[in-house]
Amino acid sequence: MISYLYVEDDEDIREGVASVMEAAHREIVAVPHAEAALALADTALFDVLVTDISLPGMSGVELARVWLERDPARHVLLFSGYELNHGLDAIGPNVRALLKSMEPEELESMLQSIERALPSRVA
């Protein structure tokens, strides 16, 4: 089972994207803000962080940096309203980005790519 921590402040988007992410081999835990994500990350092990960049309070990029402090090899997927073509490596080696306006097939393809890159212990 691959566990995803998904952070999105818009409830409708959060529910819709979480349903698209669902698969038999995935556990999706969705929360509305970075602070809730950090609280959960202290009590459970997640394989991948998926977060919107624009969040109330701590941004998704700040959340990713905190998430990666514990293990820089962790995987992160950032959702943005605009293209992020550079600077991702400065956050971490396994940080990817997708436009929030992505098609479900694009999201699934990205998740599969991340899952292939995960250590075999979670595959």
Coordinates of N, CA and C in Angstrom, one line a residue:
M1 N 0.9 -1.2 0.0 CA 0.0 0.0 0.0 C 0.9 1.2 0.0
I2 N 0.6 2.2 -0.9 CA 1.3 3.4 -0.9 C 0.4 4.5 -0.3
S3 N 1.0 5.2 0.6 CA 0.2 6.2 1.4 C 0.6 7.6 0.9
Y4 N -0.5 8.4 0.6 CA -0.4 9.8 0.1 C -1.0 10.7 1.2
L5 N -0.3 11.8 1.4 CA -0.9 12.9 2.3 C -1.2 14.0 1.3
Y6 N -2.4 14.3 1.1 CA -2.9 15.3 0.2 C -3.4 16.5 0.9
V7 N -2.9 17.7 0.5 CA -3.3 19.0 1.2 C -3.9 19.9 0.2
E8 N -5.1 20.3 0.4 CA -5.8 21.3 -0.4 C -6.9 22.0 0.4
D9 N -6.9 23.3 0.4 CA -7.8 24.1 1.2 C -9.2 24.1 0.7
D10 N -9.4 24.0 -0.6 CA -10.7 24.0 -1.2 C -11.4 22.7 -1.1
E11 N -12.5 22.6 -0.4 CA -13.1 21.3 -0.1 C -13.5 20.5 -1.3
D12 N -14.1 21.3 -2.3 CA -14.6 20.6 -3.5 C -13.4 20.0 -4.3
I13 N -12.4 20.8 -4.5 CA -11.2 20.4 -5.2 C -10.6 19.2 -4.4
R14 N -10.5 19.3 -3.1 CA -9.9 18.2 -2.3 C -10.6 16.9 -2.5
E15 N -11.9 17.0 -2.4 CA -12.7 15.7 -2.6 C -12.6 15.2 -4.0
G16 N -12.6 16.1 -5.0 CA -12.6 15.6 -6.4 C -11.2 15.0 -6.7
V17 N -10.2 15.7 -6.4 CA -8.8 15.2 -6.7 C -8.5 13.9 -5.9
A18 N -8.9 13.8 -4.6 CA -8.7 12.6 -3.8 C -9.4 11.4 -4.5
S19 N -10.6 11.7 -5.0 CA -11.3 10.5 -5.7 C -10.6 10.1 -6.9
V20 N -10.0 11.0 -7.7 CA -9.3 10.7 -8.9 C -8.0 9.9 -8.5
M21 N -7.4 10.2 -7.4 CA -6.2 9.6 -6.9 C -6.4 8.2 -6.4
E22 N -7.7 7.8 -6.0 CA -8.0 6.5 -5.4 C -7.6 5.4 -6.3
A23 N -7.1 4.3 -5.7 CA -6.8 3.1 -6.4 C -6.6 2.0 -5.3
A24 N -6.7 0.8 -5.7 CA -6.7 -0.3 -4.7 C -5.3 -0.3 -3.9
H25 N -4.3 0.1 -4.5 CA -2.9 0.1 -3.9 C -2.6 1.4 -3.2
R26 N -3.5 2.3 -3.2 CA -3.2 3.7 -2.6 C -4.1 4.0 -1.4
E27 N -3.5 4.6 -0.4 CA -4.2 5.1 0.7 C -4.1 6.7 0.6
I28 N -5.2 7.3 0.5 CA -5.2 8.8 0.4 C -5.8 9.4 1.7
V29 N -5.0 10.2 2.3 CA -5.4 11.0 3.5 C -5.4 12.5 3.1
A30 N -6.6 13.1 3.1 CA -6.7 14.5 2.6 C -7.0 15.4 3.8
V31 N -6.3 16.5 3.8 CA -6.4 17.5 4.9 C -6.5 18.9 4.3
P32 N -7.1 19.9 5.0 CA -7.3 21.2 4.4 C -6.2 22.2 4.5
H33 N -5.2 21.9 5.3 CA -4.1 22.9 5.5 C -2.8 22.3 5.9
A34 N -1.7 23.0 5.8 CA -0.4 22.5 6.1 C -0.2 22.1 7.5
E35 N -0.8 22.8 8.4 CA -0.6 22.5 9.8 C -1.2 21.2 10.2
A36 N -2.4 20.9 9.6 CA -3.0 19.5 9.8 C -2.1 18.4 9.2
A37 N -1.5 18.7 8.0 CA -0.6 17.8 7.4 C 0.6 17.5 8.3
L38 N 1.2 18.5 8.9 CA 2.3 18.3 9.8 C 2.0 17.5 11.0
A39 N 0.8 17.8 11.6 CA 0.4 17.1 12.7 C 0.2 15.6 12.4
L40 N -0.4 15.3 11.2 CA -0.5 13.9 10.8 C 0.9 13.2 10.5
A41 N 1.7 14.0 9.9 CA 3.0 13.4 9.6 C 3.9 13.1 10.8
D42 N 3.5 13.7 11.9 CA 4.2 13.3 13.2 C 3.7 12.0 13.8
T43 N 2.5 11.6 13.3 CA 2.0 10.3 13.9 C 1.9 9.2 12.9
A44 N 2.0 9.4 11.6 CA 1.9 8.4 10.6 C 3.0 8.6 9.6
L45 N 3.3 7.5 8.9 CA 4.3 7.5 7.8 C 3.6 7.6 6.5
F46 N 3.9 8.6 5.7 CA 3.4 8.7 4.4 C 4.5 8.6 3.4
D47 N 4.2 8.0 2.2 CA 5.2 7.8 1.2 C 5.3 9.1 0.3
V48 N 4.2 9.8 0.1 CA 4.2 10.9 -0.9 C 3.4 12.0 -0.3
L49 N 3.9 13.3 -0.4 CA 3.1 14.5 -0.1 C 2.7 15.1 -1.4
V50 N 1.4 15.3 -1.5 CA 0.8 16.0 -2.6 C 0.1 17.3 -2.0
T51 N 0.5 18.4 -2.5 CA 0.0 19.7 -1.9 C -0.2 20.8 -2.9
D52 N -1.3 21.5 -2.7 CA -1.5 22.8 -3.4 C -0.4 23.7 -2.9
I53 N 0.1 24.6 -3.8 CA 1.1 25.6 -3.4 C 0.5 26.7 -2.6
S54 N -0.7 27.2 -3.0 CA -1.4 28.3 -2.3 C -2.3 27.8 -1.3
L55 N -1.8 27.9 0.0 CA -2.6 27.4 1.1 C -2.7 28.6 2.1
P56 N -3.7 28.6 2.9 CA -3.8 29.6 4.0 C -2.7 29.3 5.0
G57 N -2.1 30.3 5.6 CA -1.0 30.0 6.6 C 0.2 29.6 5.8
M58 N 0.8 28.5 6.2 CA 2.0 27.9 5.6 C 1.7 27.5 4.2
S59 N 2.5 27.9 3.2 CA 2.3 27.6 1.8 C 2.7 26.1 1.6
G60 N 2.3 25.6 0.4 CA 2.7 24.3 0.0 C 4.2 24.1 -0.1
V61 N 4.8 25.1 -0.6 CA 6.3 25.0 -0.8 C 7.0 25.0 0.6
E62 N 6.5 25.8 1.5 CA 7.1 25.7 2.9 C 6.8 24.4 3.5
L63 N 5.6 23.9 3.3 CA 5.3 22.5 3.8 C 6.2 21.5 3.2
A64 N 6.4 21.6 1.9 CA 7.3 20.6 1.3 C 8.7 20.7 1.9
R65 N 9.2 21.9 2.1 CA 10.6 22.0 2.7 C 10.6 21.4 4.1
V66 N 9.6 21.6 4.9 CA 9.6 21.0 6.3 C 9.5 19.5 6.1
W67 N 8.6 19.0 5.2 CA 8.5 17.6 5.0 C 9.8 16.9 4.6
L68 N 10.6 17.6 3.8 CA 11.8 17.1 3.2 C 13.0 17.2 4.2
E69 N 12.8 18.1 5.3 CA 13.9 18.2 6.3 C 14.2 16.9 6.9
R70 N 13.1 16.1 7.2 CA 13.3 14.8 7.8 C 14.0 13.8 6.9
D71 N 13.7 13.8 5.6 CA 14.3 12.9 4.7 C 14.2 13.6 3.3
P72 N 15.4 14.1 2.8 CA 15.4 14.8 1.6 C 15.1 14.0 0.4
A73 N 15.1 12.7 0.5 CA 14.8 11.8 -0.6 C 13.3 11.5 -0.8
R74 N 12.5 12.1 0.1 CA 11.0 11.9 0.0 C 10.5 12.5 -1.2
H75 N 9.3 12.0 -1.6 CA 8.6 12.5 -2.9 C 7.5 13.5 -2.6
V76 N 7.5 14.5 -3.4 CA 6.5 15.6 -3.3 C 5.9 15.9 -4.7
L77 N 4.6 16.1 -4.7 CA 4.0 16.6 -5.9 C 3.2 17.9 -5.5
L78 N 3.6 19.0 -6.2 CA 3.0 20.3 -6.0 C 2.0 20.6 -7.1
F79 N 0.8 21.1 -6.7 CA -0.2 21.6 -7.6 C -0.1 23.1 -7.6
S80 N -0.2 23.6 -8.8 CA -0.1 25.1 -8.9 C -1.0 25.6 -10.0
G81 N -1.4 26.8 -9.9 CA -2.3 27.4 -10.9 C -1.4 28.0 -12.1
Y82 N -0.1 27.9 -12.0 CA 0.8 28.4 -13.0 C 1.9 27.4 -13.2
E83 N 2.6 27.5 -14.4 CA 3.7 26.6 -14.7 C 4.8 26.7 -13.8
L84 N 5.4 25.6 -13.3 CA 6.6 25.6 -12.5 C 7.6 24.9 -13.3
N85 N 8.4 25.6 -14.1 CA 9.4 24.9 -14.9 C 10.8 24.9 -14.3
H86 N 11.0 25.7 -13.3 CA 12.3 25.7 -12.7 C 12.2 25.9 -11.2
G87 N 13.3 25.6 -10.5 CA 13.4 25.8 -9.1 C 12.9 24.6 -8.3
L88 N 12.4 23.6 -8.9 CA 11.9 22.4 -8.1 C 13.1 21.7 -7.5
D89 N 14.2 21.6 -8.2 CA 15.4 20.9 -7.6 C 15.9 21.6 -6.4
A90 N 15.6 22.9 -6.3 CA 16.1 23.7 -5.1 C 15.3 23.2 -3.9
I91 N 14.1 22.7 -4.1 CA 13.3 22.2 -3.0 C 13.7 20.8 -2.5
G92 N 13.9 20.0 -3.5 CA 14.3 18.6 -3.3 C 14.5 17.8 -4.6
P93 N 15.2 16.7 -4.5 CA 15.5 16.0 -5.7 C 14.2 15.2 -6.3
N94 N 13.3 14.9 -5.5 CA 12.1 14.2 -5.9 C 10.8 15.0 -5.9
V95 N 11.0 16.3 -6.3 CA 9.8 17.2 -6.3 C 9.4 17.4 -7.7
R96 N 8.1 17.2 -7.9 CA 7.5 17.4 -9.2 C 6.3 18.4 -9.1
A97 N 5.8 18.9 -10.2 CA 4.7 19.8 -10.2 C 3.7 19.5 -11.4
L98 N 2.5 19.8 -11.1 CA 1.4 19.7 -12.1 C 0.5 21.0 -12.0
L99 N 0.0 21.4 -13.1 CA -1.0 22.4 -13.1 C -2.3 21.9 -12.4
K100 N -2.9 22.8 -11.6 CA -4.2 22.4 -11.0 C -5.3 22.1 -12.0
S101 N -5.1 22.6 -13.2 CA -6.1 22.4 -14.3 C -5.8 21.1 -15.1
M102 N -5.0 20.2 -14.5 CA -4.6 19.0 -15.2 C -5.8 18.1 -15.5
E103 N -5.7 17.2 -16.4 CA -6.7 16.2 -16.7 C -6.4 15.0 -15.8
P104 N -7.5 14.3 -15.5 CA -7.3 13.1 -14.6 C -6.2 12.1 -15.1
E105 N -6.1 12.0 -16.4 CA -5.1 11.1 -16.9 C -3.7 11.6 -16.7
E106 N -3.5 12.9 -16.7 CA -2.2 13.5 -16.4 C -1.8 13.2 -14.9
L107 N -2.8 13.4 -14.0 CA -2.5 13.1 -12.6 C -2.2 11.6 -12.4
E108 N -3.0 10.7 -13.0 CA -2.7 9.3 -12.9 C -1.3 9.0 -13.4
S109 N -0.9 9.5 -14.5 CA 0.4 9.3 -15.1 C 1.5 9.7 -14.2
M110 N 1.3 10.9 -13.6 CA 2.3 11.4 -12.6 C 2.4 10.5 -11.4
L111 N 1.3 10.1 -10.9 CA 1.3 9.2 -9.7 C 2.0 7.9 -10.0
Q112 N 1.7 7.4 -11.2 CA 2.4 6.1 -11.5 C 3.9 6.3 -11.7
S113 N 4.3 7.5 -12.2 CA 5.7 7.8 -12.3 C 6.4 7.9 -10.9
I114 N 5.7 8.5 -10.0 CA 6.2 8.7 -8.6 C 6.3 7.3 -8.0
E115 N 5.3 6.5 -8.2 CA 5.3 5.1 -7.6 C 6.4 4.2 -8.1
R116 N 6.7 4.4 -9.4 CA 7.8 3.6 -9.9 C 9.2 4.0 -9.3
A117 N 9.2 5.3 -8.9 CA 10.5 5.8 -8.3 C 10.6 5.6 -6.8
L118 N 9.5 5.1 -6.2 CA 9.6 4.9 -4.7 C 10.5 3.6 -4.5
P119 N 11.1 3.6 -3.3 CA 11.8 2.4 -2.9 C 10.9 1.2 -2.9
S120 N 11.5 0.0 -3.3 CA 10.7 -1.2 -3.5 C 9.9 -1.6 -2.2
R121 N 10.3 -1.1 -1.1 CA 9.6 -1.5 0.2 C 8.1 -1.1 0.2
V122 N 7.8 -0.1 -0.7 CA 6.4 0.4 -0.7 C 5.6 0.0 -2.0
A123 N 6.3 -0.6 -2.9 CA 5.7 -1.0 -4.2 C 4.8 -2.1 -4.1

